[in-house]
Coordinates of C-alpha atoms in Angstrom, one line a residue:
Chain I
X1 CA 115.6 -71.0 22.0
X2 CA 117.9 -73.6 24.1
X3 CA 116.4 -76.9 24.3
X4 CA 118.9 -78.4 25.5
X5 CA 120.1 -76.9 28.9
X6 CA 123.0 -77.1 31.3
X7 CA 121.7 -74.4 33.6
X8 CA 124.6 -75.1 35.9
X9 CA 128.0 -73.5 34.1
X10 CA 130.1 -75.1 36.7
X11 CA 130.7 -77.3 39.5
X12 CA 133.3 -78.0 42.0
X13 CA 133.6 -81.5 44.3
X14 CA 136.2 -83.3 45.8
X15 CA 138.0 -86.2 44.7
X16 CA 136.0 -89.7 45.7
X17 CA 132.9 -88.1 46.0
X18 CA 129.9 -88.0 43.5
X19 CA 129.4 -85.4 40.9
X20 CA 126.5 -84.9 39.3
X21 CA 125.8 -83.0 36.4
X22 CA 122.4 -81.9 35.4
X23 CA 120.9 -81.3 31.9
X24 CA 117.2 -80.2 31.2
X25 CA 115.4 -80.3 27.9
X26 CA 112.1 -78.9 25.7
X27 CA 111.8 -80.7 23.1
X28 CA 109.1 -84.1 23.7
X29 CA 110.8 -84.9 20.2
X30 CA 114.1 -86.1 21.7
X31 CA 114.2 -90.1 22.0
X32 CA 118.6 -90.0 22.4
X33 CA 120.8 -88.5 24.8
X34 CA 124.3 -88.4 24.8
X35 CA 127.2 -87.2 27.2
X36 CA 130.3 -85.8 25.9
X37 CA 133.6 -84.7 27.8
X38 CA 135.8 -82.1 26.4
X39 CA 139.0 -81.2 27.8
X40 CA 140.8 -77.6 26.6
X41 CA 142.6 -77.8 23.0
X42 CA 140.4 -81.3 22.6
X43 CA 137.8 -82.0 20.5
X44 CA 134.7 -83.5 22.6
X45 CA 134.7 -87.4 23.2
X46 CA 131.7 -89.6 23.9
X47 CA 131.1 -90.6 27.1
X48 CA 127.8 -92.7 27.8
X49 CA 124.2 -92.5 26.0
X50 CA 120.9 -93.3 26.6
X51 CA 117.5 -93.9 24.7
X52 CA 114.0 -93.2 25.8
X53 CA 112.7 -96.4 26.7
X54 CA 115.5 -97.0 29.5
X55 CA 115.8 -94.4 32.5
X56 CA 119.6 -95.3 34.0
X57 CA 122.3 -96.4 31.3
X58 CA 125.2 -97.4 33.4
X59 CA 129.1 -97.6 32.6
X60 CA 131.6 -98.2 35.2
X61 CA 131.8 -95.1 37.4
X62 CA 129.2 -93.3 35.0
X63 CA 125.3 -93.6 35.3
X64 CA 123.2 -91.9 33.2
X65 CA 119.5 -91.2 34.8
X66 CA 116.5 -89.9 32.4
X67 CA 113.6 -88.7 34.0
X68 CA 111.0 -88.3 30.8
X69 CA 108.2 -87.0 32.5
X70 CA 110.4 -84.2 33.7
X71 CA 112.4 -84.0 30.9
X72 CA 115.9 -84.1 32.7
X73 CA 118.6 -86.2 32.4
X74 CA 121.6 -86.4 34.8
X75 CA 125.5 -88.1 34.8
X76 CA 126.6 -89.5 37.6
X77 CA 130.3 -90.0 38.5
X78 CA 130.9 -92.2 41.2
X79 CA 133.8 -92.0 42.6
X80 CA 134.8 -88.3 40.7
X81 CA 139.3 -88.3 40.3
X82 CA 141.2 -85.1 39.2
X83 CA 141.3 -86.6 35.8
X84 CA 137.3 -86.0 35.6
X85 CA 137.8 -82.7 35.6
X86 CA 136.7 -81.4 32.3
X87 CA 133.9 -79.8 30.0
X88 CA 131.0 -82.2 30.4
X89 CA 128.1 -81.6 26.9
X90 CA 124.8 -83.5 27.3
X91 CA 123.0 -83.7 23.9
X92 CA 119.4 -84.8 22.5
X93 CA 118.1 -86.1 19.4
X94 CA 114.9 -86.8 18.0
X95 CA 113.8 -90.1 15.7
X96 CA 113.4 -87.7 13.2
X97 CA 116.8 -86.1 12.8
X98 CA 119.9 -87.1 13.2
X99 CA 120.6 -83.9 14.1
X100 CA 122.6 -83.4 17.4
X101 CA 121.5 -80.5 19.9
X102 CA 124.0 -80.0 22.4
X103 CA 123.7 -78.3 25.8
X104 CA 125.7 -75.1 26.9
X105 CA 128.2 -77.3 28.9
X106 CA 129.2 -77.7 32.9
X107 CA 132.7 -77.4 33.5
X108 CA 133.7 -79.9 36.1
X109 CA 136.9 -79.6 38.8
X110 CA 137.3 -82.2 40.7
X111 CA 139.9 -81.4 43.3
X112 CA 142.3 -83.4 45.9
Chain T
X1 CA 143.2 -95.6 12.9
X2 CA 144.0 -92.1 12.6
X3 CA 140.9 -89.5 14.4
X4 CA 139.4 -86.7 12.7
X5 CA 142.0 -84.2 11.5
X6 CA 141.2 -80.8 11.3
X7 CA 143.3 -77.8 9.5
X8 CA 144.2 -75.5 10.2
X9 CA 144.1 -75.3 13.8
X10 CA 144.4 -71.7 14.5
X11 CA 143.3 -69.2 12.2
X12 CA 143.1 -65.1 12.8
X13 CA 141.1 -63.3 9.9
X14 CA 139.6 -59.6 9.6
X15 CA 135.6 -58.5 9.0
X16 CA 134.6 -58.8 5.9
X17 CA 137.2 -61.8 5.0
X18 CA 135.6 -65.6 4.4
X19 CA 137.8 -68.2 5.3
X20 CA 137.8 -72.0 4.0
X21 CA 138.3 -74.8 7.5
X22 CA 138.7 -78.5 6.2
X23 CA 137.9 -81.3 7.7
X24 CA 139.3 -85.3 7.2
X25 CA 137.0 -87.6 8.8
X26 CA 138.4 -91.2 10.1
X27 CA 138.9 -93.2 7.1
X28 CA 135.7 -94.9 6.0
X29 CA 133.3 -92.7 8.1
X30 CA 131.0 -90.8 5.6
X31 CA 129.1 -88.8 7.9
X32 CA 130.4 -84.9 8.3
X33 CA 129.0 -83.1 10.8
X34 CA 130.1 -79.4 11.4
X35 CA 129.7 -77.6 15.0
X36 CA 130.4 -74.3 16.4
X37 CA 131.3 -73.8 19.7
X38 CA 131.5 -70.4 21.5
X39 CA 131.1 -69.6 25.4
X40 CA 127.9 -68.3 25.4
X41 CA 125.8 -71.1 23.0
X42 CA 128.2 -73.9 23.7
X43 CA 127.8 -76.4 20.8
X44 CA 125.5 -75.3 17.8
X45 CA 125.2 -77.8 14.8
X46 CA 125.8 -76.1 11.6
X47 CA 125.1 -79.0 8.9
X48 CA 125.6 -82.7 8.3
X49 CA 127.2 -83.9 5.1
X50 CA 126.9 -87.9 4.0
X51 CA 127.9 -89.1 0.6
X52 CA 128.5 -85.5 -1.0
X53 CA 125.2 -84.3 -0.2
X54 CA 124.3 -81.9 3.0
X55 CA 121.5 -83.5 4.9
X56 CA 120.8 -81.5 7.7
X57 CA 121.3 -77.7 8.1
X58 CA 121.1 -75.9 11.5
X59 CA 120.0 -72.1 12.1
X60 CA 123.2 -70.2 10.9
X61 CA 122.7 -67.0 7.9
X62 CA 123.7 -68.6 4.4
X63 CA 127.2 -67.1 5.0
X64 CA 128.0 -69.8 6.4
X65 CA 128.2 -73.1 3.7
X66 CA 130.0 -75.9 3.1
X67 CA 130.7 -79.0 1.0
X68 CA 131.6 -82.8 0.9
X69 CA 133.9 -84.3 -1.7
X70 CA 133.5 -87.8 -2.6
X71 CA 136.6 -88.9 -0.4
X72 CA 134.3 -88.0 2.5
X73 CA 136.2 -84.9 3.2
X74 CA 134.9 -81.5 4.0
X75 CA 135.1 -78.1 4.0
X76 CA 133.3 -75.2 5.6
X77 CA 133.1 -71.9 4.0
X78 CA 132.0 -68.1 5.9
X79 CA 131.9 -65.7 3.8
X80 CA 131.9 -61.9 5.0
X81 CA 133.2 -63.0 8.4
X82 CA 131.8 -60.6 11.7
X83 CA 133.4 -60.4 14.6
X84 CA 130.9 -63.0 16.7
X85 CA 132.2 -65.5 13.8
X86 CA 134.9 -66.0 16.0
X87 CA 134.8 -69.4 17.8
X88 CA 135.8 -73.3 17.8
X89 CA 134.7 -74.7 15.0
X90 CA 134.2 -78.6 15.4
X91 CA 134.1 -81.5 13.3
X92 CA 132.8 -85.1 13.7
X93 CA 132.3 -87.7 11.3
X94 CA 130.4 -91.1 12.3
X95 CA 130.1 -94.3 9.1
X96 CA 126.9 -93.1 8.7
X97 CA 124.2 -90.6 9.5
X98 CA 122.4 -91.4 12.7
X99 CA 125.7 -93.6 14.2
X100 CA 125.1 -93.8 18.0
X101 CA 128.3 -91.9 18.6
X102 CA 130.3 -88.9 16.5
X103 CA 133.7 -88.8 16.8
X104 CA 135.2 -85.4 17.3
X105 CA 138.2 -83.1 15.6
X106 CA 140.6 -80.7 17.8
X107 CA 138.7 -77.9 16.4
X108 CA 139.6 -75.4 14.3
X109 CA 139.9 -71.2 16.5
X110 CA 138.7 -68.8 14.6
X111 CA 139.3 -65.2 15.7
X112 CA 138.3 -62.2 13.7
X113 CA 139.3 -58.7 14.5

């Protein structure tokens, strides 16, 4: 059972423009989300997080957006570059665990 | 400060093997958390180590086990390896359990024939 979801393995878009990567859950448990970016031969890094009680978590050209009631979360990269072009994770946690769920991943090319 | 350091990098093993991946965790992190990553699941948590004692376990057969030794490193064990063993395996160690962010190892490729 996948509760986290990243029902999108990949996505294209050109450089300046927005991506937007999209990440559903199941669990009502989950209170932390997290993005990571992974590029080949790399472990993943963090990228941006946000908790339950905010719905956009911004950080320079990255937004975050949680949507609780639909239990979806989204990253925004505004504008996208080449260098963006990677393996993006979202990943859930509930106040009970520490334990980290992660999605199935988007791979994201971001072209000239 | 050095990352998380992760040996060996590449490994290729046989059914029935086990095989021992270790794990150094940026010095004065205590929180070692194990992941496997493969195409299809993308990134399942296998267990969470923190002061020498596993925390939290994930859904993975007891062949797969591992440990924490009291300099905060760790190893993984899988024993009787099968061939969808093969995969990334991932480290990342945080100063303590439940740290906003985990800091992750290269990985350790697994491949068993």
């Amino acid at each position: 059972d996948q509760q986290v979801k990243q029902n999108s393995p990949s996505l294209s878009v050109q450089e300046g423009r927005i991506s937007i990567l999209n990440c559903d859950y199941t669990n009502s448990m989950f209170d932390y989300f997290l993005w990571y970016k992974k590029y080949p031969a790399e472990g993943p890094t963090f990228l941006i997080s946000i908790s339950s009680i905010k719905d956009k978590n911004e950080d320079g050209r990255f937004t975050v957006f949680l949507n609780k009631s639909a239990k979806h979360l989204s990253l925004h990269i505004v504008p996208s570059q080449p260098g963006d072009s990677a393996v993006y994770f979202c990943a859930a946690s509930a106040w009970n665990t520490d334990k980290l769920i992660f999605g199935t991943g988007t791979r994201l090319q971001v072209f000239p | 400060k050095a990352g998380v350091t992760q040996t060996p990098r590449y490994l290729i093993k046989t059914r029935g093997q086990q095989v021992t991946l270790s794990c150094s965790p940026i010095s004065g992190h205590r929180s070692v958390s194990w992941y496997q990553q493969t195409p299809g699941q993308g990134l399942q948590f296998l267990f969470e180590y923190f002061s020498e004692t596993q925390r939290n376990k994930g859904n993975f057969p007891g062949r797969f086990s591992g440990r924490q030794f009291s300099n905060s490193r760790s190893e993984m064990n899988v024993s009787t390896l099968e061939l969808g063993d093969s995969a990334l395996y991932l480290c990342a160690s945080s100063p303590v359990p439940g740290s906003e962010t985990q800091y992750f190892g290269p990985g350790t490729r697994l491949l068993v024939l």
